[in-house]
PDB file of C-alpha atoms (C1' of nucleotides) in Angstrom:
ATOM      1  CA  MET A   1      -2.492 -10.657 -16.463  1.00  0.00           C
ATOM      2  CA  ALA A   2      -1.191  -7.545 -15.037  1.00  0.00           C
ATOM      3  CA  SER A   3       0.274  -8.441 -11.685  1.00  0.00           C
ATOM      4  CA  PRO A   4       1.840  -5.118 -10.818  1.00  0.00           C
ATOM      5  CA  SER A   5       3.904  -4.922  -7.685  1.00  0.00           C
ATOM      6  CA  VAL A   6       3.827  -1.161  -7.260  1.00  0.00           C
ATOM      7  CA  SER A   7       3.762  -0.566  -3.569  1.00  0.00           C
ATOM      8  CA  ARG A   8       2.273  -3.895  -2.694  1.00  0.00           C
ATOM      9  CA  PRO A   9       3.763  -3.830   0.818  1.00  0.00           C
ATOM     10  CA  ALA A  10       2.314  -0.377   1.420  1.00  0.00           C
ATOM     11  CA  ILE A  11      -1.037  -1.428   0.028  1.00  0.00           C
ATOM     12  CA  TYR A  12      -1.136  -4.583   2.120  1.00  0.00           C
ATOM     13  CA  ALA A  13      -0.178  -2.612   5.203  1.00  0.00           C
ATOM     14  CA  ALA A  14      -3.007  -0.164   4.588  1.00  0.00           C
ATOM     15  CA  VAL A  15      -5.505  -2.961   4.065  1.00  0.00           C
ATOM     16  CA  ALA A  16      -4.255  -4.670   7.210  1.00  0.00           C
ATOM     17  CA  ARG A  17      -5.224  -1.544   9.150  1.00  0.00           C
ATOM     18  CA  ILE A  18      -8.900  -1.989   8.308  1.00  0.00           C
ATOM     19  CA  PRO A  19     -10.630  -3.255  11.447  1.00  0.00           C
ATOM     20  CA  ALA A  20     -13.030  -6.171  11.289  1.00  0.00           C
ATOM     21  CA  GLY A  21     -16.613  -5.188  10.700  1.00  0.00           C
ATOM     22  CA  ARG A  22     -15.480  -2.193   8.676  1.00  0.00           C
ATOM     23  CA  VAL A  23     -14.653  -1.723   5.013  1.00  0.00           C
ATOM     24  CA  ALA A  24     -12.536   0.661   2.986  1.00  0.00           C
ATOM     25  CA  THR A  25     -12.700   1.619  -0.662  1.00  0.00           C
ATOM     26  CA  TYR A  26      -9.868   0.989  -3.120  1.00  0.00           C
ATOM     27  CA  GLY A  27      -9.351   4.712  -3.363  1.00  0.00           C
ATOM     28  CA  GLN A  28      -9.170   5.010   0.379  1.00  0.00           C
ATOM     29  CA  VAL A  29      -6.594   2.244   0.623  1.00  0.00           C
ATOM     30  CA  ALA A  30      -4.604   3.828  -2.174  1.00  0.00           C
ATOM     31  CA  ARG A  31      -4.580   7.076  -0.241  1.00  0.00           C
ATOM     32  CA  LEU A  32      -3.386   5.319   2.920  1.00  0.00           C
ATOM     33  CA  ALA A  33      -0.751   3.501   0.911  1.00  0.00           C
ATOM     34  CA  GLY A  34       0.562   6.805  -0.324  1.00  0.00           C
ATOM     35  CA  ILE A  35      -0.646   6.368  -3.892  1.00  0.00           C
ATOM     36  CA  SER A  36      -3.854   8.359  -3.820  1.00  0.00           C
ATOM     37  CA  GLY A  37      -5.465   8.445  -7.200  1.00  0.00           C
ATOM     38  CA  HIS A  38      -4.303   4.963  -8.065  1.00  0.00           C
ATOM     39  CA  ALA A  39      -7.166   2.890  -6.767  1.00  0.00           C
ATOM     40  CA  ARG A  40      -6.585   0.478  -9.614  1.00  0.00           C
ATOM     41  CA  LEU A  41      -3.166  -0.416  -8.371  1.00  0.00           C
ATOM     42  CA  VAL A  42      -4.746  -1.439  -5.098  1.00  0.00           C
ATOM     43  CA  GLY A  43      -6.987  -3.827  -6.927  1.00  0.00           C
ATOM     44  CA  TYR A  44      -4.084  -5.187  -8.922  1.00  0.00           C
ATOM     45  CA  ALA A  45      -2.015  -5.705  -5.819  1.00  0.00           C
ATOM     46  CA  LEU A  46      -4.858  -7.472  -4.046  1.00  0.00           C
ATOM     47  CA  SER A  47      -5.430  -9.655  -7.079  1.00  0.00           C
ATOM     48  CA  ALA A  48      -1.888 -10.873  -6.604  1.00  0.00           C
ATOM     49  CA  LEU A  49      -2.521 -11.859  -3.006  1.00  0.00           C
ATOM     50  CA  PRO A  50      -1.983 -15.541  -2.239  1.00  0.00           C
ATOM     51  CA  GLU A  51      -4.933 -17.393  -0.732  1.00  0.00           C
ATOM     52  CA  GLY A  52      -3.135 -17.899   2.567  1.00  0.00           C
ATOM     53  CA  SER A  53      -2.301 -14.237   3.034  1.00  0.00           C
ATOM     54  CA  ARG A  54      -3.369 -12.624   6.306  1.00  0.00           C
ATOM     55  CA  VAL A  55      -4.347  -9.453   4.478  1.00  0.00           C
ATOM     56  CA  PRO A  56      -8.057  -8.766   5.030  1.00  0.00           C
ATOM     57  CA  TRP A  57      -8.591  -8.166   1.328  1.00  0.00           C
ATOM     58  CA  HIS A  58     -12.295  -8.864   1.789  1.00  0.00           C
ATOM     59  CA  ARG A  59     -12.633  -5.540   3.617  1.00  0.00           C
ATOM     60  CA  VAL A  60     -11.890  -3.614   0.471  1.00  0.00           C
ATOM     61  CA  VAL A  61     -14.800  -2.634  -1.727  1.00  0.00           C
ATOM     62  CA  ASN A  62     -15.255  -0.163  -4.561  1.00  0.00           C
ATOM     63  CA  ALA A  63     -16.491   3.411  -4.225  1.00  0.00           C
ATOM     64  CA  LYS A  64     -20.024   2.272  -4.914  1.00  0.00           C
ATOM     65  CA  GLY A  65     -19.967   0.189  -1.772  1.00  0.00           C
ATOM     66  CA  GLU A  66     -20.220  -3.063  -3.637  1.00  0.00           C
ATOM     67  CA  ILE A  67     -17.924  -6.012  -4.143  1.00  0.00           C
ATOM     68  CA  SER A  68     -16.067  -5.645  -7.394  1.00  0.00           C
ATOM     69  CA  PRO A  69     -16.646  -8.694  -9.565  1.00  0.00           C
ATOM     70  CA  ARG A  70     -13.388 -10.294 -10.641  1.00  0.00           C
ATOM     71  CA  SER A  71     -12.669 -12.553 -13.508  1.00  0.00           C
ATOM     72  CA  ASN A  72     -10.471 -15.176 -11.891  1.00  0.00           C
ATOM     73  CA  GLY A  73     -13.497 -17.423 -11.702  1.00  0.00           C
ATOM     74  CA  LEU A  74     -12.482 -18.655  -8.256  1.00  0.00           C
ATOM     75  CA  GLY A  75     -15.568 -17.109  -6.744  1.00  0.00           C
ATOM     76  CA  HIS A  76     -13.509 -14.843  -4.525  1.00  0.00           C
ATOM     77  CA  ASP A  77     -16.144 -12.190  -4.933  1.00  0.00           C
ATOM     78  CA  ARG A  78     -18.650 -14.541  -3.386  1.00  0.00           C
ATOM     79  CA  LEU A  79     -16.222 -15.383  -0.613  1.00  0.00           C
ATOM     80  CA  GLN A  80     -15.751 -11.710   0.115  1.00  0.00           C
ATOM     81  CA  ALA A  81     -19.482 -11.305   0.666  1.00  0.00           C
ATOM     82  CA  VAL A  82     -19.470 -14.265   3.040  1.00  0.00           C
ATOM     83  CA  LEU A  83     -16.474 -13.035   5.013  1.00  0.00           C
ATOM     84  CA  LEU A  84     -17.961  -9.572   5.332  1.00  0.00           C
ATOM     85  CA  ARG A  85     -21.283 -10.938   6.442  1.00  0.00           C
ATOM     86  CA  ARG A  86     -19.417 -12.980   9.012  1.00  0.00           C
ATOM     87  CA  GLU A  87     -17.947  -9.766  10.403  1.00  0.00           C
ATOM     88  CA  GLY A  88     -21.307  -8.099  10.622  1.00  0.00           C
ATOM     89  CA  VAL A  89     -21.245  -6.287   7.301  1.00  0.00           C
ATOM     90  CA  TRP A  90     -24.434  -7.100   5.484  1.00  0.00           C
ATOM     91  CA  ILE A  91     -24.690  -6.657   1.770  1.00  0.00           C
ATOM     92  CA  ASP A  92     -27.885  -5.293   0.361  1.00  0.00           C
ATOM     93  CA  ARG A  93     -29.806  -7.555  -1.978  1.00  0.00           C
ATOM     94  CA  THR A  94     -28.670  -5.245  -4.756  1.00  0.00           C
ATOM     95  CA  GLY A  95     -25.151  -6.321  -3.891  1.00  0.00           C
ATOM     96  CA  ARG A  96     -24.270  -3.100  -2.143  1.00  0.00           C
ATOM     97  CA  LEU A  97     -23.495  -2.280   1.474  1.00  0.00           C
ATOM     98  CA  SER A  98     -23.935   0.966   3.359  1.00  0.00           C
ATOM     99  CA  LEU A  99     -20.602   2.739   3.086  1.00  0.00           C
ATOM    100  CA  ALA A 100     -22.019   5.414   5.370  1.00  0.00           C
ATOM    101  CA  ALA A 101     -22.384   2.791   8.078  1.00  0.00           C
ATOM    102  CA  PHE A 102     -19.467   0.416   7.458  1.00  0.00           C
ATOM    103  CA  ARG A 103     -16.796   2.591   5.912  1.00  0.00           C
ATOM    104  CA  TRP A 104     -13.696   2.658   8.078  1.00  0.00           C
ATOM    105  CA  ARG A 105     -12.618   6.104   9.148  1.00  0.00           C
ATOM    106  CA  PRO A 106      -8.911   6.352   9.937  1.00  0.00           C
ATOM    107  CA  ARG A 107      -7.969   8.937  12.579  1.00  0.00           C
ATOM    108  CA  PRO A 108     -11.512   9.851  13.672  1.00  0.00           C
ATOM    109  CA  ARG A 109     -11.741  12.841  15.979  1.00  0.00           C
ATOM    110  CA  GLY A 110     -11.932  11.827  19.611  1.00  0.00           C
ATOM    111  CA  THR A 111     -11.605   8.200  20.709  1.00  0.00           C
TER     112      THR A 111
ATOM    113  C1'  DC B   1       8.597  -0.108 -28.320  1.00  0.00           C
ATOM    114  C1'  DC B   2       3.348  -0.622 -29.111  1.00  0.00           C
ATOM    115  C1'  DA B   3      -1.177  -2.431 -27.679  1.00  0.00           C
ATOM    116  C1'  DC B   4      -4.156  -4.736 -24.471  1.00  0.00           C
ATOM    117  C1'  DT B   5      -5.661  -5.675 -20.016  1.00  0.00           C
ATOM    118  C1'  DG B   6      -6.937  -5.282 -14.967  1.00  0.00           C
ATOM    119  C1'  DA B   7     -10.362  -6.157  -7.335  1.00  0.00           C
ATOM    120  C1'  DC B   8     -11.105   1.617  -9.692  1.00  0.00           C
ATOM    121  C1'  DG B   9     -12.661   6.650  -9.408  1.00  0.00           C
ATOM    122  C1'  DA B  10     -14.578  10.933 -10.756  1.00  0.00           C
ATOM    123  C1'  DG B  11     -17.059  13.545 -14.082  1.00  0.00           C
ATOM    124  C1'  DT B  12     -20.882  14.030 -17.484  1.00  0.00           C
ATOM    125  C1'  DG B  13     -25.452  13.191 -19.843  1.00  0.00           C
TER     126       DG B  13
ATOM    127  C1'  DG C   1     -29.437   6.557  -9.895  1.00  0.00           C
ATOM    128  C1'  DC C   2     -27.438   4.392 -14.165  1.00  0.00           C
ATOM    129  C1'  DA C   3     -24.480   4.172 -18.391  1.00  0.00           C
ATOM    130  C1'  DC C   4     -20.543   5.856 -20.762  1.00  0.00           C
ATOM    131  C1'  DT C   5     -15.719   8.004 -21.118  1.00  0.00           C
ATOM    132  C1'  DC C   6     -11.154   9.262 -19.655  1.00  0.00           C
ATOM    133  C1'  DG C   7      -7.208   8.884 -16.702  1.00  0.00           C
ATOM    134  C1'  DC C   8      -3.596   6.024 -13.859  1.00  0.00           C
ATOM    135  C1'  DC C   9       0.234   2.396 -13.471  1.00  0.00           C
ATOM    136  C1'  DA C  10       2.493  -1.975 -14.406  1.00  0.00           C
ATOM    137  C1'  DG C  11       3.118  -6.536 -16.622  1.00  0.00           C
ATOM    138  C1'  DT C  12       2.723  -9.578 -20.759  1.00  0.00           C
ATOM    139  C1'  DG C  13       2.868 -10.853 -25.769  1.00  0.00           C
TER     140       DG C  13
END
DNA sequence: CCACTGACGAGTG
DNA sequence: GCACTCGCCAGTG
């Protein structure tokens, strides 16, 4: 349940800004979407994404740097790991990736 | 209108 | 570093 449509467009737009090979946290996306502090809403919005959407939802991970397990039972969490790996983002055997190395930094100084 | 539920995050022990 | 609690918003029964 819970298919909130808060600022879905804003959230999707923020997620769409994440470059391949990089990841962003829900909180980070929320901040970019203009709803900082509402990381949950980001997750809810992404959960409502249709399978054919062009939104790189797989580039969004939680603050711990791991793929949040979902309950839809469609194995999307597994798919996310595969998609990320395909972009060069390797998940640690503990199920976590190095945020320090793969976290996307919007507006970096220089370049 | 009330209660429960979700792809979360930060703080505390 | 891990486990637990509280806070946030929106939709459903």
